[in-house]
Amino acid sequence: MASDSPETLMALCTDYCLRNLEGTLCYLLDNETLRLHPDIFLPSEICDKLVNEYVELVKTDSIFEPHESFFTLFSDPRSTRLARIHLREQIVQDQDLEAIRKQDLVELYLTNCEKLTAKSLQTLVSFSHTLISLSLFGCCNIFYEEENPGGCEDDCLVNPTRQVLVKDFTFEGFSRLRFLNLGRLIEGVNVETLLRPLASLAALDLSGIQLNDVGFLTQWKDSLVSLVLYNMDLSEEHIQVIAELRKLRHLDISRDHLSSYYKFKLTRRVLNLFVENLVNLTSLDISGHTMLENCTIPSMEEKMGQTSIEPAKSSIAPFRGLKRPLQFLGLFETSLCRLTHIPAYKVSGDKNEEQVLNAIEAYTEHRPEITSRAINLLFDIARIERCSQLLRALQLVITALKCHKDDKNIQVTGSAALFYLTNSEYRMEQSVKLRRQVIQVVLNGMESYQEVTVQRNCCLTLCNFSIPEELEFQYRRVNELLLNILNQSRQDESIQRIAVHLCNALVCQVDNDHKEAVGKMGFVMTMLKLIQKKLADKTCDQVMEFSWSALWNITDETPDNCEMFLNYSGMKLFLECLKEFPEKQELHRNMLGLLGNVAEVKELRPQLMTSQFISVFSNLLESKADGIEVSYNACGVLSHIMFDGPEAWGICEPHREEVVKRMWAAIQSWDINSRRNINYRSFEPILRLLPQGISPVSQHWATWALYNLVSVYPDKYCPLLIKEGGIPLLKDMIKMASARQETKEMARKVIEHCSNFKEENMDTSR
């Protein structure tokens, strides 16, 4: 299960070694085959951990690169020892088991390893003298081998092999085997013959296997303590055999009530038979069963007194014969789970949160079809009520999503549940580690499924996190996934809106290296394509506004991204959007903010020096849109262009002096106490406009910007201005003959504000 406690040193070292095998335990032979360093010996505690964690990483971490020769590292028991390993799904092939055949395995769990064939059956024989626990659950091809059908040469070329069932394999020689899981074994294998050589089985799982005769089970009536017959269509004969297995402590005859039609119905007599004969029973699962007759006590009596787990007060009449409460009782998707007095410490069902969580916990590993429905119930609880066991709920859902990465139903229900389990109401109860685990499984879901519901759920869940801070550890991956969503030819409108919002948030307040990396992924082009499509549809919605905002953020102090914007016809789209949406103030602010970033790059400013662009910027100086923001940003663009001097003014119309005059008028019209919809991480682009005499209006715009920011937001911007060396630059500017008197007065006020701020925040404690 997902854990909320800190990682152990063992776990951290294992993870590091697996991600850096060449630099730690191994070297490359012939530049392709991994080999263990000759002076290394690893005990089973470490080897088991390495193998099991490797399988987990391959399955759940898309960044982790699997190694074709990984299992060969454990081929020699003189340097590596394996004892207990759990292998899953497509990761494991015949040659991998073959590589470790000399190991003395005690436990081998193979779960849904569909690539394993009958070659691996022969490898299993190598472990027969030591193996105590074996699971072949869902290994549906392990009893098949390839056979050449013969015939002419041409036919052999077309159909060189065919799959045939192995019928002569048995567990002969597996003298120590006590625990065996054959769940979902393919039809045609003779289970009785297969198992007969096992002398003293203690636990047997035959889930999903249909057997008309289970009489052979009685050969283990003195040793069998656990029997699982999930989804086996039972009969009276089955029940009689089960009743003879008097040593049973755990019995599971549950079923998926949606999977197919079952003739068998549970009766009061059957439950009585179990209670009377299976006196050692501590765990019973009858989930999914239909009761043929009423085995509950009368309604009035059932509701009397406080809830009790004492068998004598049981609402289920047959269980009144129990000598003690059961440790576990599976009642999921039965009417019995809603009764008041159930004689069990732990019950799976659909009555309340506790029962639902118990169901997810009990069925996740091998029953995704039931787990999905249980998670759906948890989703309703988290959505409508407050989840009282948040930590446990989150851990269980994370585990289910990791375990069944390729199960669409679990990905849909699990991602929906995560959205409600990670919202702000629960935030204080969640550690950094747990929230990172949520992000990992959400990204896994986005990677595996292009399906609309999963994508929407995952994107919405990511919105519950502090962005970009909480997503930075997966920064590249999350951006790639979002851009992939936005680049799809057919897009769901709601997903598109959420994805653009996330993209925008991810490039806000991150360092320039991150922005450059995202730019190289195609971020700028993707946003411009979205804008182009919206423009073609004549639609100015949140997607349009967020796209311009994202471009504003990603071009901040990032010249390469600014250049991409120009190269991909960004200015053309800017003009078209201004013309198509003349009243959209938020849009204008975002567009002008972006162009302010472009104008800060000296090498790119010549591309802005056209009559059309300069006229547009000049006209926007008089805009009252969004307070002063559009006018302020337009003036910022022009301030940087003016900074290049008269010789860079390569156009006849409008005249430079005319634009300068309009800039002065705009600045003087602004309220110095305006609260700003802007966020500066650095004043460097503004400060570079101070020590110069070539454009006094640019100098004045920069000084006004600083004065406004330190006046209205002193706590944020006074320290930033001091830290970046702005005070000496302002003092030098005051001494400049070319600077306007009003600019100098404003500069003195900026210095005074910062001086007062320093004095007020000085530490006077002794």
Short mmCIF file of C-alpha atoms in Angstrom, two decimals, residues 16 22 184 224 267 334 362 364 651 699:
data_model
loop_
_atom_site.label_atom_id
_atom_site.label_comp_id
_atom_site.label_asym_id
_atom_site.label_seq_id
_atom_site.Cartn_x
_atom_site.Cartn_y
_atom_site.Cartn_z
CA TYR A 16 19.22 5.21 -6.34
CA GLU A 22 26.15 1.45 -14.12
CA ARG A 184 -7.78 -17.56 -13.70
CA LEU A 224 -5.87 -26.74 4.22
CA THR A 267 -29.22 -20.32 1.92
CA THR A 334 -25.07 -8.16 -0.63
CA ALA A 362 -9.37 -6.70 0.22
CA THR A 364 -7.44 -4.52 -5.20
CA ILE A 651 10.13 54.61 -40.03
CA GLN A 699 13.74 56.79 -17.88
#
